[in-house]
PDB file of C-alpha atoms in Angstrom:
ATOM      1  CA  MET A 172    -101.703  80.616 -29.126  1.00  0.00           C
ATOM      2  CA  GLY A 173    -103.989  77.802 -30.224  1.00  0.00           C
ATOM      3  CA  ALA A 174    -102.897  74.512 -31.696  1.00  0.00           C
ATOM      4  CA  PRO A 175     -99.464  74.366 -33.343  1.00  0.00           C
ATOM      5  CA  VAL A 176     -99.482  74.262 -37.156  1.00  0.00           C
ATOM      6  CA  GLU A 177     -96.530  71.888 -37.148  1.00  0.00           C
ATOM      7  CA  ARG A 178     -94.337  69.814 -34.836  1.00  0.00           C
ATOM      8  CA  ILE A 179     -90.782  68.759 -35.603  1.00  0.00           C
ATOM      9  CA  SER A 180     -88.853  66.252 -33.502  1.00  0.00           C
ATOM     10  CA  LEU A 181     -85.163  67.040 -33.140  1.00  0.00           C
ATOM     11  CA  PRO A 182     -82.363  64.439 -32.780  1.00  0.00           C
ATOM     12  CA  SER A 183     -81.774  65.747 -29.239  1.00  0.00           C
ATOM     13  CA  GLY A 184     -85.213  64.502 -28.198  1.00  0.00           C
ATOM     14  CA  ASP A 185     -86.604  68.035 -28.099  1.00  0.00           C
ATOM     15  CA  THR A 186     -89.725  68.972 -30.054  1.00  0.00           C
ATOM     16  CA  VAL A 187     -90.298  72.300 -31.787  1.00  0.00           C
ATOM     17  CA  LEU A 188     -93.910  73.466 -31.985  1.00  0.00           C
ATOM     18  CA  TYR A 189     -94.646  76.129 -34.618  1.00  0.00           C
ATOM     19  CA  PHE A 190     -97.426  78.654 -34.068  1.00  0.00           C
ATOM     20  CA  SER A 191     -98.143  80.671 -37.192  1.00  0.00           C
ATOM     21  CA  ARG A 192     -99.696  84.113 -37.436  1.00  0.00           C
ATOM     22  CA  GLN A 193     -99.540  83.933 -41.247  1.00  0.00           C
ATOM     23  CA  PRO A 194    -100.739  84.682 -43.855  1.00  0.00           C
ATOM     24  CA  ALA A 195    -102.598  87.640 -42.317  1.00  0.00           C
ATOM     25  CA  GLY A 196    -100.022  88.136 -39.554  1.00  0.00           C
ATOM     26  CA  ARG A 197     -96.267  88.411 -39.832  1.00  0.00           C
ATOM     27  CA  ALA A 198     -94.825  86.028 -37.287  1.00  0.00           C
ATOM     28  CA  MET A 199     -93.926  82.389 -36.763  1.00  0.00           C
ATOM     29  CA  TYR A 200     -93.361  81.469 -33.139  1.00  0.00           C
ATOM     30  CA  ALA A 201     -91.323  78.383 -32.320  1.00  0.00           C
ATOM     31  CA  VAL A 202     -91.665  76.802 -28.893  1.00  0.00           C
ATOM     32  CA  THR A 203     -88.985  74.256 -28.021  1.00  0.00           C
ATOM     33  CA  VAL A 204     -90.058  71.606 -25.539  1.00  0.00           C
ATOM     34  CA  GLY A 205     -87.641  69.141 -23.962  1.00  0.00           C
ATOM     35  CA  ALA A 206     -88.168  65.387 -23.818  1.00  0.00           C
ATOM     36  CA  ASP A 207     -89.309  65.967 -20.219  1.00  0.00           C
ATOM     37  CA  GLY A 208     -92.203  68.145 -21.456  1.00  0.00           C
ATOM     38  CA  VAL A 209     -90.704  71.378 -20.078  1.00  0.00           C
ATOM     39  CA  MET A 210     -90.629  74.431 -22.346  1.00  0.00           C
ATOM     40  CA  LYS A 211     -87.043  75.491 -23.099  1.00  0.00           C
ATOM     41  CA  SER A 212     -87.623  78.529 -25.297  1.00  0.00           C
ATOM     42  CA  ILE A 213     -90.053  80.574 -27.349  1.00  0.00           C
ATOM     43  CA  GLU A 214     -88.926  82.798 -30.195  1.00  0.00           C
ATOM     44  CA  GLN A 215     -90.140  84.608 -33.296  1.00  0.00           C
ATOM     45  CA  ARG A 216     -88.371  82.820 -36.164  1.00  0.00           C
ATOM     46  CA  ILE A 217     -88.885  85.098 -39.187  1.00  0.00           C
ATOM     47  CA  THR A 218     -86.182  87.629 -38.399  1.00  0.00           C
ATOM     48  CA  ARG A 219     -83.476  89.369 -40.384  1.00  0.00           C
ATOM     49  CA  GLN A 220     -80.837  87.318 -38.534  1.00  0.00           C
ATOM     50  CA  ASN A 221     -82.486  84.000 -39.424  1.00  0.00           C
ATOM     51  CA  ILE A 222     -83.128  84.970 -43.042  1.00  0.00           C
ATOM     52  CA  ALA A 223     -79.407  85.773 -43.392  1.00  0.00           C
ATOM     53  CA  LYS A 224     -78.553  82.180 -42.396  1.00  0.00           C
ATOM     54  CA  ILE A 225     -80.258  80.668 -45.471  1.00  0.00           C
ATOM     55  CA  VAL A 226     -77.615  79.975 -48.113  1.00  0.00           C
ATOM     56  CA  ALA A 227     -78.536  79.210 -51.730  1.00  0.00           C
ATOM     57  CA  GLY A 228     -76.884  76.021 -52.941  1.00  0.00           C
ATOM     58  CA  ALA A 229     -76.252  74.748 -49.408  1.00  0.00           C
ATOM     59  CA  TRP A 230     -79.559  74.771 -47.539  1.00  0.00           C
ATOM     60  CA  THR A 231     -82.484  72.398 -48.143  1.00  0.00           C
ATOM     61  CA  LYS A 232     -86.255  72.481 -47.653  1.00  0.00           C
ATOM     62  CA  LYS A 233     -85.762  70.634 -44.358  1.00  0.00           C
ATOM     63  CA  ASP A 234     -83.273  73.262 -43.142  1.00  0.00           C
ATOM     64  CA  VAL A 235     -85.568  76.170 -44.038  1.00  0.00           C
ATOM     65  CA  ARG A 236     -88.627  74.504 -42.528  1.00  0.00           C
ATOM     66  CA  GLU A 237     -86.805  73.778 -39.261  1.00  0.00           C
ATOM     67  CA  LEU A 238     -85.581  77.377 -39.062  1.00  0.00           C
ATOM     68  CA  LEU A 239     -88.628  79.383 -40.211  1.00  0.00           C
ATOM     69  CA  GLY A 240     -91.462  76.876 -39.872  1.00  0.00           C
ATOM     70  CA  PRO A 241     -94.053  76.059 -42.504  1.00  0.00           C
ATOM     71  CA  PRO A 242     -94.533  78.711 -45.214  1.00  0.00           C
ATOM     72  CA  ALA A 243     -97.577  80.979 -45.371  1.00  0.00           C
ATOM     73  CA  LEU A 244     -97.993  80.121 -49.054  1.00  0.00           C
ATOM     74  CA  ALA A 245     -96.284  77.732 -51.442  1.00  0.00           C
ATOM     75  CA  GLY A 246     -96.424  77.037 -55.162  1.00  0.00           C
ATOM     76  CA  ARG A 247     -94.525  76.024 -58.272  1.00  0.00           C
ATOM     77  CA  LEU A 248     -92.843  77.972 -61.055  1.00  0.00           C
ATOM     78  CA  ALA A 249     -93.559  75.819 -64.087  1.00  0.00           C
ATOM     79  CA  PHE A 250     -91.212  77.755 -66.353  1.00  0.00           C
ATOM     80  CA  LYS A 251     -88.258  77.115 -64.001  1.00  0.00           C
ATOM     81  CA  ALA A 252     -89.251  73.753 -62.480  1.00  0.00           C
ATOM     82  CA  ARG A 253     -88.936  75.240 -59.008  1.00  0.00           C
ATOM     83  CA  GLU A 254     -91.019  75.276 -55.881  1.00  0.00           C
ATOM     84  CA  TRP A 255     -91.408  78.517 -53.921  1.00  0.00           C
ATOM     85  CA  TRP A 256     -92.296  79.245 -50.310  1.00  0.00           C
ATOM     86  CA  GLU A 257     -93.516  82.622 -49.061  1.00  0.00           C
ATOM     87  CA  TYR A 258     -93.122  84.115 -45.597  1.00  0.00           C
ATOM     88  CA  LYS A 259     -94.445  87.510 -44.516  1.00  0.00           C
ATOM     89  CA  PHE A 260     -92.553  89.427 -41.856  1.00  0.00           C
ATOM     90  CA  ARG A 261     -92.202  92.874 -40.334  1.00  0.00           C
ATOM     91  CA  GLU A 262     -88.865  94.651 -40.559  1.00  0.00           C
ATOM     92  CA  PHE A 263     -87.850  96.492 -37.406  1.00  0.00           C
ATOM     93  CA  PRO A 264     -87.168  99.273 -36.469  1.00  0.00           C
ATOM     94  CA  ASP A 265     -88.922 100.699 -39.557  1.00  0.00           C
ATOM     95  CA  TYR A 266     -92.004  98.481 -39.117  1.00  0.00           C
ATOM     96  CA  GLU A 267     -92.120  97.792 -42.855  1.00  0.00           C
ATOM     97  CA  ASN A 268     -94.194  94.841 -44.004  1.00  0.00           C
ATOM     98  CA  ARG A 269     -92.012  92.635 -46.181  1.00  0.00           C
ATOM     99  CA  VAL A 270     -92.287  89.331 -48.057  1.00  0.00           C
ATOM    100  CA  LEU A 271     -89.583  86.658 -48.222  1.00  0.00           C
ATOM    101  CA  TRP A 272     -89.520  84.064 -51.006  1.00  0.00           C
ATOM    102  CA  VAL A 273     -87.345  80.974 -51.000  1.00  0.00           C
ATOM    103  CA  GLN A 274     -87.074  78.932 -54.215  1.00  0.00           C
ATOM    104  CA  PHE A 275     -86.069  75.263 -54.337  1.00  0.00           C
ATOM    105  CA  SER A 276     -84.891  73.127 -57.236  1.00  0.00           C
ATOM    106  CA  GLU A 277     -86.338  69.657 -57.849  1.00  0.00           C
ATOM    107  CA  ASP A 278     -83.738  68.111 -55.511  1.00  0.00           C
ATOM    108  CA  GLY A 279     -84.993  70.250 -52.585  1.00  0.00           C
ATOM    109  CA  VAL A 280     -81.963  72.569 -52.492  1.00  0.00           C
ATOM    110  CA  VAL A 281     -82.414  76.321 -51.983  1.00  0.00           C
ATOM    111  CA  ARG A 282     -81.650  78.123 -55.243  1.00  0.00           C
ATOM    112  CA  GLU A 283     -82.810  81.685 -54.530  1.00  0.00           C
ATOM    113  CA  VAL A 284     -83.664  83.737 -51.466  1.00  0.00           C
ATOM    114  CA  PHE A 285     -85.106  87.180 -51.960  1.00  0.00           C
ATOM    115  CA  GLU A 286     -87.422  89.647 -50.329  1.00  0.00           C
ATOM    116  CA  THR A 287     -89.279  92.811 -51.117  1.00  0.00           C
ATOM    117  CA  LEU A 288     -91.590  95.356 -49.596  1.00  0.00           C
ATOM    118  CA  ASP A 289     -95.041  93.770 -49.407  1.00  0.00           C
ATOM    119  CA  PRO A 290     -96.996  95.134 -52.399  1.00  0.00           C
ATOM    120  CA  GLU A 291    -100.079  95.317 -50.151  1.00  0.00           C
ATOM    121  CA  TYR A 292     -98.227  97.472 -47.601  1.00  0.00           C
ATOM    122  CA  VAL A 293     -99.232 101.104 -47.227  1.00  0.00           C
ATOM    123  CA  ARG A 294     -96.661 103.309 -45.529  1.00  0.00           C
ATOM    124  CA  PRO A 295     -97.996 105.292 -42.591  1.00  0.00           C
ATOM    125  CA  ALA A 296     -98.522 108.991 -43.273  1.00  0.00           C
ATOM    126  CA  GLY A 297     -95.295 110.913 -42.731  1.00  0.00           C
ATOM    127  CA  ALA A 298     -93.005 107.877 -43.032  1.00  0.00           C
ATOM    128  CA  GLN A 299     -90.027 108.185 -45.346  1.00  0.00           C
TER     129      GLN A 299
END
């Protein structure tokens, strides 16, 4: 999978290594390694279940980054004084390419979470 794009140390002594397939791909793999150097788990983090955990007004940048990993793209909305992070993912079972945006206020708190069909996505012939 190559070199991890980010490493986060957890209070438990475990380390999470993030392996991104973004922005061209649609996955963020997280490998959890124990303090003993043994791999504990590997999982795709950008899932419908994980996205549903992010709560506006309660979650922070740190929370989102630990859950989903580093964003594919990031920027600022000058007119709203907010930072945004973008994650691309594939919705199953329909295999739709989607984009998730998370917006943060100046204090690092999540203010909006929304997603849409990727505007670059072309539905396969015959799909409804």
